[in-house]
Amino acid sequence: MIKISNITKQYPTVTALDNISLTINKQEFFGLLGPNGAGKTTLMNLLVGYLNPDQGEIHIAGEKVTQDCLHTRKNIGLVPQSLALYDDLSAQDNLDIFGSFYHIEKTFLKERIKEKLESVQLYERRKDKVKTFSGGMKRRLNLIASMLHDPPILLCDEPTVGIDPQSRNAIFDYLLMLNEKGKTIVYTTHYMEEAERLCKRIAIIDFGKIIAEGTIDELIEKLPYDETILITKNQITTAKIDILKQFGSVIDENDHYQLKPNAGFQLSQFFESLEKHTISYKFVELHKPTLESYFLHLTGRRLRD
Amino acid sequence: MKTILQLIRKDYKLFWSDRRAVTMTFIIPIALIIIWGAVFGNLNKGGTATKLHIAFLNNSTSPIGKKIERVLDSSKTFVLIKSYKDENGKRIPFDTSSIQNYVRKGSVSAALVIPADALSDTAFGLKLKFYYDPKNDLEMQMIDGMLQKTIMTEIPDIFMQGMKNQAVKFLGLDSGKAFNNEIAKTVGKYFKIDPKWITNPPVDSVMSMAGGSDSAKNSFFQNILQLDKVQLVGQDIANPWATRSVGGWAMMFLLFTLTATSSALFEEKKSGVVLRLLASPISRVQILWSKYLYNMSLGFIQLLILFTAGCLLYQIDIFSNFINLVLIIIAAATACTAFGMLLSSISRTAGQANGYGMFLILAMSSIGGAWFPTSFMPDFIQTISKFTIVYWSMDGILQVLWRNASIFDILPHIGILIGIAVLITSISIWQFKKGHVF
């Protein structure tokens, strides 16, 4: 459905994207995971035709995407990172305006607006000015404003920034429902929890390069260890942390140490060592590796560093 | 106290980091002071730094007529225009009819004619014809005042000689001379002046001899210089003041409005709406054209409402030449819209666009003639003013409202305004292509 081939995009002082290639399949929920400034938004802007690449090509449903090709945009709905709404207009007026650009028949558009407002529980507030909405309501409106032309592809650029967990969950459920109904969704985020919850397949982007791509299980499988060990930071563990370094690399974090086990790590040997050095088990937690662990493994940094 | 000082320090730090605020606070006022200084400085010098242009015709064969012409020709205040160009570009000397048409057309605001009987044997004093178009009241007062002052200051002996001649004519040579001497003695006694100075005055000392005070001079000479004033244009206008000034103010408000609406593009970019628009099947060119046409129509509506209000409140006659008024308003709105788009294209933020806009609007309004007549300004500013939208819009509106101009009369104005719009729009498009808005 979306084919990105050897895309490079440079700004005066930075290479935002460096020879990126990706293929996103039809009806896939695809995640683009990376820290701030990794190049996610630039890639979204290229997908939508807002920017032209310096090198490479993007094809959507077989058509090449360029700034001048308006036709491909009918297949896409972009949910921008910012709240791209007119604050002084009502929700209904906003949707009327944004829907009108797709030349949808007036009565049909009216029906579509009603349906979308109802789907995100905003119909009762349709006549209220957007500036009176809460952050979560604005985010929901921002989302449906991109879907009035019923595009087969939805590009969501961090659509849950700055909202409460309840509103975030509502948006997640809505997107999952859309995906189940056949929409192809490309979702950028720097929250690994979001990617893990929503995306069937992800690409990890860092400094403008795709550093990993696959399903979450595939990526975690690539880790040289099966679990991450968190050790509570206190006087005892701090005094004896050097002893534990024989089992892997230890990262000093705010309130705990994280142990990334070496290849061939044996859990039984680790617990024996704890017992031998009188380190209580209660200071130790075993975790299944996550995307965060994988990112840390690849880059030596956390996603939100 | 230390906390207060730290807070003040913080405010100064923020202020200096805001280039727009610094520009608005220091650079723009200095630039405007320079412009206004040039204008007001000139006014304070009595308008002598800039010469006032008037049409001139001397039909008198008398030496006095020739002397007045010579004095005005060499005056630092006036430039005398004595001929006009016909359709073939040939210069034709004025006659009594063509000089009036010259004023009616608006080529100059005033014309001075020395009639054949300017100084007759049967009349006391000097009679001159003064044709005028009070399209600008301040300019008219200036010309009138400076003309009388120049004539009376430079050639007082004409009047003294005139009085003596009248006495000799009616009383005979001997009695006339005796009468003149008695008059000189009487004047000398009460004004404490040597009577010989009165009977045989040195040219450049007569004004001071007449008493030394301006009021005394003026009352004395006003009776012997008779300016027969004939208003050629705008006699039927119900409210000359409002009709004259509405164009300038309208243009200034229009520019402010269009600058504000054009900078709204930055707000749309900041909020992400521009991205949303461009993610739908809309091109950049379509966005720009929609902005252009929206601003143009808004400007047109604003001007129309402003003139209608002027009509209702101040009896400005907008309907007798309505079509031409609409045409010049459309041209003005087009040019002003182009100006607003230029500001958007060269600025990085809405604040910057508003800052540039404020400076350019105030500068254009002042040198374009919205606040005071361009004829008072130094020559170089008058030249610059012809490159401003305000000048051509205001003059076009004045032609329509004041002179009831035909479409052919305002075609140059419309052409120049549209030309300015095309030029500025081309620059804007070039800037938008490499600019920051998109």
PDB file of C-alpha atoms in Angstrom, chain A residues 4 7-11 14-22 30-48 50-51 53 58 78 81 155-158 186-190 203-211 295 301 303:
ATOM      1  CA  ILE A   4       9.070   4.236   0.682  1.00  0.00           C
ATOM      2  CA  ILE A   7      14.248   8.557   0.959  1.00  0.00           C
ATOM      3  CA  THR A   8      16.666  11.267   2.049  1.00  0.00           C
ATOM      4  CA  LYS A   9      15.612  14.647   3.337  1.00  0.00           C
ATOM      5  CA  GLN A  10      18.055  17.292   4.436  1.00  0.00           C
ATOM      6  CA  TYR A  11      17.502  20.585   6.217  1.00  0.00           C
ATOM      7  CA  VAL A  14      20.644  18.433   9.759  1.00  0.00           C
ATOM      8  CA  THR A  15      19.879  15.312   7.752  1.00  0.00           C
ATOM      9  CA  ALA A  16      16.352  14.545   8.906  1.00  0.00           C
ATOM     10  CA  LEU A  17      16.016  11.286   6.951  1.00  0.00           C
ATOM     11  CA  ASP A  18      18.928   9.269   5.643  1.00  0.00           C
ATOM     12  CA  ASN A  19      18.215   6.753   2.894  1.00  0.00           C
ATOM     13  CA  ILE A  20      15.076   5.267   4.414  1.00  0.00           C
ATOM     14  CA  SER A  21      13.182   2.384   2.835  1.00  0.00           C
ATOM     15  CA  LEU A  22       9.976   0.861   4.199  1.00  0.00           C
ATOM     16  CA  PHE A  30       2.274   0.205  11.488  1.00  0.00           C
ATOM     17  CA  GLY A  31       4.220   2.025  14.177  1.00  0.00           C
ATOM     18  CA  LEU A  32       7.097   4.406  13.698  1.00  0.00           C
ATOM     19  CA  LEU A  33       8.874   4.517  17.033  1.00  0.00           C
ATOM     20  CA  GLY A  34      11.661   6.903  17.838  1.00  0.00           C
ATOM     21  CA  PRO A  35      12.770   9.656  20.176  1.00  0.00           C
ATOM     22  CA  ASN A  36      11.956  13.314  19.577  1.00  0.00           C
ATOM     23  CA  GLY A  37      13.850  14.696  16.597  1.00  0.00           C
ATOM     24  CA  ALA A  38      14.411  11.245  15.082  1.00  0.00           C
ATOM     25  CA  GLY A  39      12.695  12.208  11.796  1.00  0.00           C
ATOM     26  CA  LYS A  40       9.198  10.772  12.337  1.00  0.00           C
ATOM     27  CA  THR A  41       7.283  13.966  11.547  1.00  0.00           C
ATOM     28  CA  THR A  42       9.460  14.668   8.517  1.00  0.00           C
ATOM     29  CA  LEU A  43       8.606  11.225   7.183  1.00  0.00           C
ATOM     30  CA  MET A  44       4.877  11.902   7.764  1.00  0.00           C
ATOM     31  CA  ASN A  45       5.189  15.224   5.941  1.00  0.00           C
ATOM     32  CA  LEU A  46       6.808  13.427   3.025  1.00  0.00           C
ATOM     33  CA  LEU A  47       4.098  10.733   2.997  1.00  0.00           C
ATOM     34  CA  VAL A  48       1.397  13.344   2.737  1.00  0.00           C
ATOM     35  CA  TYR A  50       3.744  18.403   2.236  1.00  0.00           C
ATOM     36  CA  LEU A  51       7.477  18.123   1.543  1.00  0.00           C
ATOM     37  CA  PRO A  53      12.276  14.394  -0.674  1.00  0.00           C
ATOM     38  CA  ILE A  58       7.261   7.342  -2.120  1.00  0.00           C
ATOM     39  CA  LEU A  78      -3.374  13.131   8.269  1.00  0.00           C
ATOM     40  CA  GLN A  81       0.717  16.392  15.947  1.00  0.00           C
ATOM     41  CA  LEU A 155      -1.360   8.864   9.184  1.00  0.00           C
ATOM     42  CA  CYS A 156      -1.322   9.657  12.902  1.00  0.00           C
ATOM     43  CA  ASP A 157       1.557  11.855  14.026  1.00  0.00           C
ATOM     44  CA  GLU A 158       1.700  11.476  17.814  1.00  0.00           C
ATOM     45  CA  VAL A 186       0.709   4.580  10.297  1.00  0.00           C
ATOM     46  CA  TYR A 187       1.277   5.735  13.837  1.00  0.00           C
ATOM     47  CA  THR A 188       4.294   7.691  15.070  1.00  0.00           C
ATOM     48  CA  THR A 189       5.154   7.841  18.740  1.00  0.00           C
ATOM     49  CA  HIS A 190       7.989   7.992  21.202  1.00  0.00           C
ATOM     50  CA  ALA A 203      10.079   0.464  12.580  1.00  0.00           C
ATOM     51  CA  ILE A 204      12.465   2.113  15.012  1.00  0.00           C
ATOM     52  CA  ILE A 205      13.903   5.351  13.726  1.00  0.00           C
ATOM     53  CA  ASP A 206      16.827   7.224  15.220  1.00  0.00           C
ATOM     54  CA  PHE A 207      18.840  10.141  13.798  1.00  0.00           C
ATOM     55  CA  GLY A 208      16.961   9.783  10.509  1.00  0.00           C
ATOM     56  CA  LYS A 209      17.752   6.116  10.006  1.00  0.00           C
ATOM     57  CA  ILE A 210      15.621   2.994  10.388  1.00  0.00           C
ATOM     58  CA  ILE A 211      17.596   0.950  12.879  1.00  0.00           C
ATOM     59  CA  PHE A 295      15.985   0.509  21.817  1.00  0.00           C
ATOM     60  CA  ARG A 301      19.926   5.475  25.121  1.00  0.00           C
ATOM     61  CA  LEU A 303      13.581   6.515  24.050  1.00  0.00           C
TER      62      LEU A 303
END
